Amino acid sequence: MATAVTGLRDWALASATRGLSVVDRALNEEDIRLAITGLSGAGKTVFLTSLIANLLAMAQGRATLPALQAVLDRHGGGRLRGVRLVPPGAGATPPFDIAAKLADLAGDSPHWPARTDHLAEIALELEIGPRGGMLGQMRGFVGVRRLRLRLLDYPGEWLLDLPMLGQGFSAWSRETLALLRQSPRAEAARPFLDYLGQIDGRRQAEEALVRRGHRLYREALARAQAEHGLRWLQPGRFLAPGPGVEQPFLWFFPIEGAGGPGSMIALMSRRFEAYRADMRSRLEALRGFDRRIVLVDVLGALAAGRAAFEDTERAIAAIGAALGGGRWFGRAAQVAFVATKADHVPELERANLRELLKSMAESGAGSGAGPVAGASFHVAAAIVSTTDGWADRPDGQREDVVWGRVLGEAAPRAYRVGSVPIRQPPAGFWSGRSFRLPIFTPPSIDPSGATGVPHLGLDTLLADVIGDRL
């Protein structure tokens, strides 16, 4: 009899423990899914590195993210009990290698981490004490909230391919080649355009000719990006292919005309359709991420000239329209646009930088994308590599500048990058422009990230994007 009673008691205790565990998970475990995207050079890798390092340091009592801390303290002080990195799960998405990125920035010769051109994911678990008030006290009986912040690094170039989902191969080829024949694309694409004029797409497909055309087209896109600062370049995966062995459906290029079965044009069309099918599967990674940050190198676009600026304008308008609406991802999402590298201009220019970003996202160079409903606009420097100051001009007048050490130089110097307009610049801006954008040496940091990373505006951005869940 005693044995039966003991067994019944143990069963009851185990059932109660399981029940409390279920209640605890239901009440205290939450996910925030935040995707960070941006075109090459916008600073996604540095942004993620700084965000993670500063959250970890904040949990150690460092005042690294004061605006985010203020949101937490609004409902009671000392609520952040801890932050830890969550080990990678069993999913197919590669993990974001935060340790390697921090190591690049640490040591005697800090350098900027290498760019990523593929999907990467990382998660942090924030332990947060209950809010004040009746609801907070009720939750406090169950336990500390465990808020899992899932971060996705998603190449912005892949999002440029979304319009291709609504096009056939012939329409895409006509539109792409029309752009490619305009300056400055024409200069970058000259070898490809010459090759295209020498072949007959209606003839039997020869793989050697196809592979050569694909290589020349991909090289044209790379030159347009690297030499002219252009950003509206499709397919985006030709520039950011991601890891792994390249698959044959990627081996295509735009070509006009109609061809029968077995022709080069028919082969290109089949591969185009296979590429679109693969694109749809890659979009699945974004479906669950209903908070999205779009990083934009506005200053780099200004420095590269009018064609690059208008190309960037069209690209970010298309990305914003895709991310903000429910057409591709099933539901609308919260989108925050961020002009990066804000430490390259003095404080008084940063308000202009934000307004220019807003103008770019909403106008889209006549792309027809329209404004992004509910989007917010920010300026930030994920890692600050300059200090604000002043310098004397040749005429004896003082001007606001930033002081920084350019890569390869031993001592810091004063830099006046140029005036930032608040909307699309007039023609005169480009004809007499002297806008330049140096690459500054990053500051050295603790390789563990325990002391945080100097930044500008990251805390206010995070407070705006995830503060409502804290």
Tab-separated table of C-alpha atoms in Angstrom:
chain	number	residue	atom	x	y	z
A	1	MET	CA	0.000	0.000	0.000
A	2	ALA	CA	2.834	2.393	0.935
A	3	THR	CA	4.524	1.674	-2.386
A	4	ALA	CA	1.352	2.508	-4.294
A	5	VAL	CA	0.908	5.760	-2.385
A	6	THR	CA	4.518	6.727	-3.032
A	7	GLY	CA	4.136	5.981	-6.720
A	8	LEU	CA	0.951	7.994	-6.919
A	9	ARG	CA	2.638	10.897	-5.159
A	10	ASP	CA	5.655	10.789	-7.514
A	11	TRP	CA	3.341	10.655	-10.538
A	12	ALA	CA	1.380	13.674	-9.254
A	13	LEU	CA	4.557	15.643	-8.600
A	14	ALA	CA	5.925	14.804	-12.052
A	15	SER	CA	2.634	15.774	-13.692
A	16	ALA	CA	2.553	19.067	-11.789
A	17	THR	CA	6.165	19.791	-12.790
A	18	ARG	CA	5.376	19.078	-16.435
A	19	GLY	CA	2.303	21.279	-16.205
A	20	LEU	CA	4.276	24.163	-14.712
A	21	SER	CA	6.911	23.716	-17.405
A	22	VAL	CA	4.257	23.971	-20.131
A	23	VAL	CA	2.770	27.078	-18.503
A	24	ASP	CA	6.238	28.570	-18.105
A	25	ARG	CA	7.038	28.099	-21.794
A	26	ALA	CA	3.674	29.470	-22.874
A	27	LEU	CA	3.952	32.598	-20.727
A	28	ASN	CA	7.672	33.286	-20.666
A	29	GLU	CA	9.241	32.070	-23.922
A	30	GLU	CA	8.918	34.392	-26.910
A	31	ASP	CA	10.638	34.832	-30.264
A	32	ILE	CA	11.490	38.049	-32.068
A	33	ARG	CA	12.534	37.376	-35.649
A	34	LEU	CA	14.591	40.181	-37.139
A	35	ALA	CA	16.028	40.051	-40.666
A	36	ILE	CA	18.890	42.366	-41.632
A	37	THR	CA	19.395	42.961	-45.329
A	38	GLY	CA	21.194	45.420	-47.550
A	39	LEU	CA	23.123	45.616	-50.770
A	40	SER	CA	26.825	44.810	-50.892
A	41	GLY	CA	28.888	47.389	-49.026
A	42	ALA	CA	26.051	48.617	-46.811
A	43	GLY	CA	27.615	47.005	-43.734
A	44	LYS	CA	25.434	44.001	-42.771
A	45	THR	CA	28.329	42.026	-41.318
A	46	VAL	CA	29.590	44.914	-39.195
A	47	PHE	CA	26.048	45.770	-38.123
A	48	LEU	CA	25.330	42.251	-36.855
A	49	THR	CA	28.704	42.047	-35.121
A	50	SER	CA	28.134	45.302	-33.256
A	51	LEU	CA	24.532	44.473	-32.368
A	52	ILE	CA	25.485	41.117	-30.831
A	53	ALA	CA	28.571	42.398	-29.007
A	54	ASN	CA	26.702	45.341	-27.503
A	55	LEU	CA	23.788	43.205	-26.313
A	56	LEU	CA	26.213	40.809	-24.624
A	57	ALA	CA	28.070	43.709	-23.004
A	58	MET	CA	24.809	45.355	-21.913
A	59	ALA	CA	23.952	42.223	-19.951
A	60	GLN	CA	27.268	42.623	-18.107
A	61	GLY	CA	26.254	46.054	-16.882
A	62	ARG	CA	27.952	48.089	-19.621
A	63	ALA	CA	26.074	51.174	-20.857
A	64	THR	CA	26.414	50.150	-24.492
A	65	LEU	CA	22.790	50.590	-25.633
A	66	PRO	CA	21.309	53.386	-23.494
A	67	ALA	CA	18.097	53.905	-25.488
A	68	LEU	CA	17.303	50.175	-25.330
A	69	GLN	CA	18.145	50.164	-21.617
A	70	ALA	CA	15.739	53.075	-21.117
A	71	VAL	CA	12.920	51.011	-22.653
A	72	LEU	CA	13.625	48.202	-20.208
A	73	ASP	CA	13.882	50.564	-17.235
A	74	ARG	CA	10.587	52.210	-18.142
A	75	HIS	CA	8.868	49.146	-16.681
A	76	GLY	CA	11.216	48.659	-13.732
A	77	GLY	CA	14.986	48.798	-13.241
A	78	GLY	CA	17.328	45.837	-13.463
A	79	ARG	CA	15.026	43.771	-15.675
A	80	LEU	CA	17.749	42.487	-18.006
A	81	ARG	CA	19.073	39.453	-16.129
A	82	GLY	CA	21.298	38.041	-18.856
A	83	VAL	CA	22.050	37.568	-22.555
A	84	ARG	CA	23.572	34.457	-24.069
A	85	LEU	CA	24.299	33.151	-27.531
A	86	VAL	CA	22.064	30.243	-28.496
A	87	PRO	CA	23.983	27.302	-30.024
A	88	PRO	CA	23.121	26.684	-33.690
A	89	GLY	CA	20.289	24.239	-34.211
A	90	ALA	CA	19.886	21.534	-36.819
A	91	GLY	CA	18.659	23.831	-39.598
A	92	ALA	CA	20.241	24.223	-43.018
A	93	THR	CA	21.095	27.936	-42.671
A	94	PRO	CA	24.800	28.473	-41.840
A	95	PRO	CA	25.509	30.199	-38.487
A	96	PHE	CA	26.810	33.762	-38.352
A	97	ASP	CA	30.396	33.410	-37.077
A	98	ILE	CA	30.434	36.139	-34.448
A	99	ALA	CA	33.718	34.972	-32.889
A	100	ALA	CA	35.595	35.332	-36.183
A	101	LYS	CA	34.118	38.790	-36.817
A	102	LEU	CA	35.118	40.022	-33.365
A	103	ALA	CA	38.619	38.587	-33.858
A	104	ASP	CA	39.003	40.620	-37.067
A	105	LEU	CA	38.277	43.810	-35.115
A	106	ALA	CA	40.518	42.941	-32.166
A	107	GLY	CA	44.263	42.952	-31.738
A	108	ASP	CA	47.055	45.290	-32.706
A	109	SER	CA	45.977	45.638	-36.364
A	110	PRO	CA	42.165	45.697	-36.428
A	111	HIS	CA	40.535	45.311	-39.827
A	112	TRP	CA	36.989	45.226	-41.131
A	113	PRO	CA	35.472	41.720	-41.291
A	114	ALA	CA	35.018	40.140	-44.710
A	115	ARG	CA	31.604	40.632	-46.288
A	116	THR	CA	29.063	37.841	-46.339
A	117	ASP	CA	27.212	37.041	-49.562
A	118	HIS	CA	24.935	34.285	-48.326
A	119	LEU	CA	22.329	33.491	-45.696
A	120	ALA	CA	23.482	33.307	-42.085
A	121	GLU	CA	21.565	33.072	-38.823
A	122	ILE	CA	22.292	33.550	-35.144
A	123	ALA	CA	20.116	33.781	-32.035
A	124	LEU	CA	20.500	35.348	-28.607
A	125	GLU	CA	18.383	34.611	-25.554
A	126	LEU	CA	17.557	37.594	-23.343
A	127	GLU	CA	16.421	36.881	-19.798
A	128	ILE	CA	14.103	39.687	-18.732
A	129	GLY	CA	12.463	40.216	-15.374
A	130	PRO	CA	8.730	40.991	-15.173
A	131	ARG	CA	7.310	44.442	-15.722
A	132	GLY	CA	5.819	46.359	-12.869
A	133	GLY	CA	2.061	46.291	-12.328
A	134	MET	CA	-0.477	43.493	-11.916
A	135	LEU	CA	0.308	41.616	-15.160
A	136	GLY	CA	4.030	41.772	-14.521
A	137	GLN	CA	3.591	40.454	-10.979
A	138	MET	CA	1.400	37.603	-12.209
A	139	ARG	CA	4.029	36.633	-14.757
A	140	GLY	CA	6.698	36.921	-12.101
A	141	PHE	CA	5.131	33.995	-10.199
A	142	VAL	CA	5.843	31.766	-13.167
A	143	GLY	CA	9.383	32.878	-13.973
A	144	VAL	CA	11.722	35.145	-15.868
A	145	ARG	CA	10.846	35.828	-19.525
A	146	ARG	CA	13.171	34.265	-22.077
A	147	LEU	CA	13.098	36.383	-25.197
A	148	ARG	CA	14.868	34.723	-28.099
A	149	LEU	CA	16.115	37.249	-30.651
A	150	ARG	CA	16.622	35.447	-33.946
A	151	LEU	CA	18.766	37.368	-36.426
A	152	LEU	CA	18.929	36.572	-40.138
A	153	ASP	CA	21.614	37.948	-42.452
A	154	TYR	CA	19.899	38.058	-45.870
A	155	PRO	CA	21.694	39.325	-49.018
A	156	GLY	CA	19.914	42.373	-50.441
A	157	GLU	CA	20.957	41.356	-53.951
A	158	TRP	CA	18.607	38.382	-53.739
A	159	LEU	CA	15.661	40.687	-53.137
A	160	LEU	CA	16.396	42.541	-56.373
A	161	ASP	CA	15.268	39.402	-58.181
A	162	LEU	CA	11.703	39.606	-56.890
A	163	PRO	CA	10.432	41.520	-59.965
A	164	MET	CA	11.694	38.611	-62.081
A	165	LEU	CA	8.968	36.426	-60.538
A	166	GLY	CA	6.407	38.421	-62.500
A	167	GLN	CA	8.310	38.324	-65.805
A	168	GLY	CA	8.923	35.780	-68.501
A	169	PHE	CA	12.386	35.264	-69.951
A	170	SER	CA	11.674	37.322	-73.089
A	171	ALA	CA	10.368	40.348	-71.168
A	172	TRP	CA	13.237	40.191	-68.682
A	173	SER	CA	15.790	39.965	-71.484
A	174	ARG	CA	14.346	42.964	-73.343
A	175	GLU	CA	14.302	45.131	-70.218
A	176	THR	CA	17.761	44.050	-69.072
A	177	LEU	CA	19.424	44.548	-72.454
A	178	ALA	CA	17.792	47.960	-72.890
A	179	LEU	CA	19.395	49.053	-69.602
A	180	LEU	CA	22.670	47.366	-70.471
A	181	ARG	CA	23.016	49.418	-73.658
A	182	GLN	CA	22.829	52.696	-71.715
A	183	SER	CA	25.836	54.426	-70.209
A	184	PRO	CA	27.527	53.658	-67.851
A	185	ARG	CA	26.331	50.043	-68.038
A	186	ALA	CA	27.351	49.891	-71.694
A	187	GLU	CA	30.999	50.525	-70.813
A	188	ALA	CA	30.970	47.767	-68.194
A	189	ALA	CA	29.152	45.359	-70.520
A	190	ARG	CA	31.072	45.984	-73.762
A	191	PRO	CA	32.666	42.496	-74.011
A	192	PHE	CA	29.307	40.820	-73.336
A	193	LEU	CA	27.400	43.027	-75.807
A	194	ASP	CA	30.050	42.352	-78.473
A	195	TYR	CA	29.721	38.624	-77.842
A	196	LEU	CA	25.928	38.826	-78.045
A	197	GLY	CA	26.192	40.431	-81.469
A	198	GLN	CA	28.240	37.506	-82.778
A	199	ILE	CA	25.935	34.612	-81.857
A	200	ASP	CA	22.601	33.380	-83.155
A	201	GLY	CA	20.400	32.289	-80.263
A	202	ARG	CA	18.074	30.403	-82.613
A	203	ARG	CA	20.739	27.814	-83.409
A	204	GLN	CA	21.345	24.554	-81.583
A	205	ALA	CA	22.549	25.184	-78.016
A	206	GLU	CA	26.249	24.595	-77.419
A	207	GLU	CA	27.197	24.461	-73.748
A	208	ALA	CA	30.602	26.032	-74.338
A	209	LEU	CA	29.004	29.088	-75.960
A	210	VAL	CA	26.397	29.302	-73.186
A	211	ARG	CA	29.012	29.157	-70.447
A	212	ARG	CA	31.080	31.851	-72.158
A	213	GLY	CA	28.058	34.135	-72.475
A	214	HIS	CA	27.160	33.559	-68.840
A	215	ARG	CA	30.707	34.362	-67.712
A	216	LEU	CA	30.830	37.574	-69.749
A	217	TYR	CA	27.439	38.680	-68.448
A	218	ARG	CA	28.403	38.004	-64.839
A	219	GLU	CA	31.638	39.941	-65.337
A	220	ALA	CA	29.626	42.836	-66.764
A	221	LEU	CA	27.473	42.945	-63.634
A	222	ALA	CA	30.526	42.818	-61.389
A	223	ARG	CA	32.190	45.707	-63.263
A	224	ALA	CA	28.990	47.758	-63.181
A	225	GLN	CA	28.920	47.333	-59.420
A	226	ALA	CA	32.629	47.755	-58.652
A	227	GLU	CA	33.592	50.449	-61.176
A	228	HIS	CA	30.375	52.471	-61.454
A	229	GLY	CA	28.626	51.847	-58.138
A	230	LEU	CA	25.467	50.520	-59.836
A	231	ARG	CA	23.019	48.501	-57.738
A	232	TRP	CA	19.996	47.573	-59.906
A	233	LEU	CA	21.663	44.424	-61.226
A	234	GLN	CA	19.865	41.164	-61.971
A	235	PRO	CA	20.056	38.323	-61.234
A	236	GLY	CA	21.330	39.258	-57.790
A	237	ARG	CA	22.701	35.788	-57.121
A	238	PHE	CA	25.199	36.295	-59.930
A	239	LEU	CA	26.844	38.809	-57.577
A	240	ALA	CA	26.056	37.087	-54.254
A	241	PRO	CA	25.873	33.384	-55.146
A	242	GLY	CA	26.215	31.983	-51.625
A	243	PRO	CA	28.194	28.877	-50.653
A	244	GLY	CA	28.170	25.525	-52.388
A	245	VAL	CA	28.682	24.179	-55.867
A	246	GLU	CA	27.189	26.312	-58.620
A	247	GLN	CA	24.237	24.619	-60.269
A	248	PRO	CA	23.621	24.505	-64.040
A	249	PHE	CA	20.349	26.464	-63.859
A	250	LEU	CA	22.449	29.537	-63.027
A	251	TRP	CA	24.179	29.402	-66.403
A	252	PHE	CA	22.048	31.780	-68.428
A	253	PHE	CA	22.111	35.366	-69.686
A	254	PRO	CA	19.684	37.771	-71.386
A	255	ILE	CA	19.175	37.208	-75.090
A	256	GLU	CA	16.406	38.478	-77.360
A	257	GLY	CA	14.407	36.638	-79.963
A	258	ALA	CA	12.506	33.374	-80.230
A	259	GLY	CA	14.000	29.950	-80.689
A	260	GLY	CA	12.627	26.482	-81.266
A	261	PRO	CA	13.234	23.353	-79.170
A	262	GLY	CA	16.931	22.704	-78.588
A	263	SER	CA	17.966	26.275	-79.382
A	264	MET	CA	20.155	28.447	-77.157
A	265	ILE	CA	17.209	30.764	-76.450
A	266	ALA	CA	15.037	27.802	-75.404
A	267	LEU	CA	17.773	26.566	-73.058
A	268	MET	CA	18.156	30.036	-71.526
A	269	SER	CA	14.412	30.220	-70.990
A	270	ARG	CA	14.300	26.839	-69.212
A	271	ARG	CA	17.161	27.829	-66.922
A	272	PHE	CA	15.484	31.158	-66.198
A	273	GLU	CA	12.343	29.302	-65.066
A	274	ALA	CA	14.428	26.977	-62.886
A	275	TYR	CA	16.139	30.005	-61.357
A	276	ARG	CA	12.766	31.545	-60.494
A	277	ALA	CA	11.636	28.302	-58.840
A	278	ASP	CA	14.802	28.236	-56.733
A	279	MET	CA	14.285	31.902	-55.851
A	280	ARG	CA	10.827	31.153	-54.460
A	281	SER	CA	12.295	28.502	-52.174
A	282	ARG	CA	14.951	30.928	-50.923
A	283	LEU	CA	12.287	33.465	-50.022
A	284	GLU	CA	10.940	30.993	-47.472
A	285	ALA	CA	13.775	31.958	-45.116
A	286	LEU	CA	12.265	35.447	-44.796
A	287	ARG	CA	8.638	34.497	-44.270
A	288	GLY	CA	8.843	34.169	-40.506
A	289	PHE	CA	10.880	37.337	-40.022
A	290	ASP	CA	8.275	40.069	-39.660
A	291	ARG	CA	10.751	42.741	-38.478
A	292	ARG	CA	13.217	43.790	-41.122
A	293	ILE	CA	16.078	46.258	-41.239
A	294	VAL	CA	17.291	47.503	-44.625
A	295	LEU	CA	20.819	48.953	-44.547
A	296	VAL	CA	21.639	51.524	-47.242
A	297	ASP	CA	25.008	53.052	-48.114
A	298	VAL	CA	23.575	56.452	-49.060
A	299	LEU	CA	26.941	58.197	-48.775
A	300	GLY	CA	28.572	55.665	-51.064
A	301	ALA	CA	25.842	56.238	-53.655
A	302	LEU	CA	26.416	60.000	-53.503
A	303	ALA	CA	30.155	59.529	-53.907
A	304	ALA	CA	29.734	57.236	-56.924
A	305	GLY	CA	27.776	59.782	-58.994
A	306	ARG	CA	24.349	60.382	-60.437
A	307	ALA	CA	23.870	57.059	-62.237
A	308	ALA	CA	24.886	55.096	-59.145
A	309	PHE	CA	22.665	57.211	-56.898
A	310	GLU	CA	19.570	56.754	-59.067
A	311	ASP	CA	20.329	53.042	-59.427
A	312	THR	CA	20.560	52.689	-55.646
A	313	GLU	CA	17.345	54.678	-55.283
A	314	ARG	CA	15.496	52.288	-57.569
A	315	ALA	CA	16.965	49.241	-55.823
A	316	ILE	CA	16.049	50.231	-52.266
A	317	ALA	CA	12.561	51.308	-53.318
A	318	ALA	CA	12.010	47.851	-54.829
A	319	ILE	CA	13.452	46.108	-51.754
A	320	GLY	CA	11.320	48.197	-49.415
A	321	ALA	CA	8.154	47.552	-51.401
A	322	ALA	CA	8.863	43.818	-51.365
A	323	LEU	CA	9.659	43.619	-47.650
A	324	GLY	CA	6.889	45.895	-46.460
A	325	GLY	CA	4.015	44.288	-48.298
A	326	GLY	CA	2.425	40.889	-48.028
A	327	ARG	CA	2.642	39.940	-51.698
A	328	TRP	CA	5.735	37.735	-51.434
A	329	PHE	CA	5.824	36.894	-47.735
A	330	GLY	CA	2.192	36.331	-46.793
A	331	ARG	CA	1.818	39.311	-44.463
A	332	ALA	CA	3.034	42.866	-44.048
A	333	ALA	CA	6.101	43.494	-41.909
A	334	GLN	CA	7.717	46.267	-39.920
A	335	VAL	CA	10.518	47.782	-42.002
A	336	ALA	CA	13.265	50.123	-40.810
A	337	PHE	CA	15.582	51.770	-43.345
A	338	VAL	CA	19.016	52.731	-42.028
A	339	ALA	CA	21.594	55.008	-43.665
A	340	THR	CA	24.889	53.472	-42.571
A	341	LYS	CA	28.366	54.981	-42.078
A	342	ALA	CA	26.837	58.028	-40.388
A	343	ASP	CA	30.128	58.629	-38.564
A	344	HIS	CA	31.610	59.730	-41.916
A	345	VAL	CA	29.758	63.053	-41.731
A	346	PRO	CA	29.550	65.613	-38.886
A	347	GLU	CA	26.577	65.577	-36.542
A	348	LEU	CA	24.771	68.460	-38.271
A	349	GLU	CA	24.748	66.532	-41.584
A	350	ARG	CA	23.133	63.419	-40.116
A	351	ALA	CA	19.611	64.831	-40.083
A	352	ASN	CA	20.023	65.554	-43.804
A	353	LEU	CA	21.243	61.998	-44.327
A	354	ARG	CA	18.077	60.600	-42.776
A	355	GLU	CA	15.838	62.847	-44.905
A	356	LEU	CA	17.709	61.893	-48.064
A	357	LEU	CA	17.264	58.194	-47.273
A	358	LYS	CA	13.534	58.728	-46.772
A	359	SER	CA	13.302	60.562	-50.098
A	360	MET	CA	15.168	57.777	-51.896
A	361	ALA	CA	12.998	54.994	-50.474
A	362	GLU	CA	9.769	56.803	-51.286
A	363	SER	CA	10.583	58.078	-54.768
A	364	GLY	CA	12.543	55.172	-56.198
A	365	ALA	CA	13.708	57.146	-59.231
A	366	GLY	CA	10.307	56.730	-60.848
A	367	SER	CA	10.315	52.966	-60.356
A	368	GLY	CA	6.646	52.979	-59.442
A	369	ALA	CA	7.324	51.093	-56.204
A	370	GLY	CA	5.769	53.905	-54.155
A	371	PRO	CA	6.310	54.657	-50.485
A	372	VAL	CA	6.640	51.877	-47.934
A	373	ALA	CA	3.676	52.027	-45.555
A	374	GLY	CA	4.698	52.367	-41.921
A	375	ALA	CA	8.441	52.347	-42.565
A	376	SER	CA	10.801	54.154	-40.212
A	377	PHE	CA	14.052	55.864	-41.178
A	378	HIS	CA	17.293	56.057	-39.227
A	379	VAL	CA	20.983	56.916	-39.435
A	380	ALA	CA	23.609	54.795	-37.728
A	381	ALA	CA	27.219	53.745	-37.624
A	382	ALA	CA	27.459	50.199	-36.323
A	383	ILE	CA	31.104	50.808	-35.437
A	384	VAL	CA	32.308	54.382	-34.999
A	385	SER	CA	35.748	54.994	-36.489
A	386	THR	CA	35.824	58.819	-36.344
A	387	THR	CA	35.298	61.671	-33.913
A	388	ASP	CA	33.414	64.919	-34.540
A	389	GLY	CA	35.487	68.095	-34.586
A	390	TRP	CA	36.356	71.155	-36.606
A	391	ALA	CA	39.137	72.342	-38.917
A	392	ASP	CA	40.247	75.618	-40.485
A	393	ARG	CA	39.517	76.126	-44.181
A	394	PRO	CA	42.011	77.891	-46.486
A	395	ASP	CA	39.939	81.082	-46.187
A	396	GLY	CA	40.368	81.049	-42.412
A	397	GLN	CA	36.821	79.938	-41.615
A	398	ARG	CA	36.194	76.972	-39.369
A	399	GLU	CA	34.009	74.086	-40.508
A	400	ASP	CA	32.579	70.962	-38.939
A	401	VAL	CA	34.514	67.823	-39.881
A	402	VAL	CA	35.161	64.306	-38.713
A	403	TRP	CA	38.601	63.148	-37.661
A	404	GLY	CA	39.660	59.644	-38.600
A	405	ARG	CA	42.590	57.506	-39.640
A	406	VAL	CA	42.325	56.230	-43.195
A	407	LEU	CA	43.376	52.643	-43.839
A	408	GLY	CA	47.121	52.528	-44.410
A	409	GLU	CA	47.848	55.875	-42.758
A	410	ALA	CA	49.535	56.340	-39.393
A	411	ALA	CA	47.790	59.442	-38.043
A	412	PRO	CA	44.192	60.750	-38.079
A	413	ARG	CA	43.230	63.666	-40.316
A	414	ALA	CA	40.265	65.972	-40.693
A	415	TYR	CA	37.718	65.010	-43.377
A	416	ARG	CA	34.868	66.924	-44.896
A	417	VAL	CA	33.111	64.251	-46.955
A	418	GLY	CA	30.735	66.763	-48.544
A	419	SER	CA	27.348	68.358	-48.043
A	420	VAL	CA	24.439	65.915	-47.806
A	421	PRO	CA	21.265	67.085	-49.611
A	422	ILE	CA	17.862	66.337	-48.083
A	423	ARG	CA	16.355	65.018	-51.317
A	424	GLN	CA	17.467	63.880	-54.765
A	425	PRO	CA	20.240	66.315	-55.756
A	426	PRO	CA	19.759	68.698	-58.697
A	427	ALA	CA	21.902	68.363	-61.815
A	428	GLY	CA	24.330	70.998	-60.580
A	429	PHE	CA	25.261	68.843	-57.602
A	430	TRP	CA	26.730	66.193	-59.878
A	431	SER	CA	28.534	68.508	-62.291
A	432	GLY	CA	30.528	70.218	-59.566
A	433	ARG	CA	30.617	67.514	-56.950
A	434	SER	CA	33.611	66.846	-54.728
A	435	PHE	CA	32.010	64.173	-52.597
A	436	ARG	CA	34.499	61.582	-51.369
A	437	LEU	CA	34.193	58.661	-49.026
A	438	PRO	CA	37.375	57.363	-47.377
A	439	ILE	CA	37.671	53.999	-45.660
A	440	PHE	CA	38.630	54.576	-42.048
A	441	THR	CA	40.525	52.176	-39.808
A	442	PRO	CA	38.219	50.513	-37.265
A	443	PRO	CA	38.882	50.921	-33.553
A	444	SER	CA	40.423	48.013	-31.688
A	445	ILE	CA	37.971	46.178	-29.440
A	446	ASP	CA	37.942	43.395	-26.871
A	447	PRO	CA	37.834	40.119	-28.857
A	448	SER	CA	35.244	38.698	-26.439
A	449	GLY	CA	32.945	41.670	-27.047
A	450	ALA	CA	32.514	42.005	-23.279
A	451	THR	CA	33.166	45.746	-23.298
A	452	GLY	CA	30.957	46.430	-26.292
A	453	VAL	CA	31.631	48.214	-29.563
A	454	PRO	CA	31.481	52.004	-30.074
A	455	HIS	CA	28.503	52.859	-32.270
A	456	LEU	CA	26.204	55.673	-33.309
A	457	GLY	CA	22.428	55.284	-33.268
A	458	LEU	CA	22.295	51.508	-32.913
A	459	ASP	CA	20.516	51.739	-29.560
A	460	THR	CA	17.749	54.058	-30.772
A	461	LEU	CA	17.219	51.850	-33.832
A	462	LEU	CA	16.840	48.716	-31.697
A	463	ALA	CA	14.533	50.518	-29.282
A	464	ASP	CA	12.304	51.426	-32.240
A	465	VAL	CA	12.368	47.966	-33.836
A	466	ILE	CA	12.089	45.592	-30.853
A	467	GLY	CA	11.296	47.895	-27.895
A	468	ASP	CA	7.589	47.045	-27.927
A	469	ARG	CA	8.398	43.420	-27.023
A	470	LEU	CA	10.533	44.297	-23.994
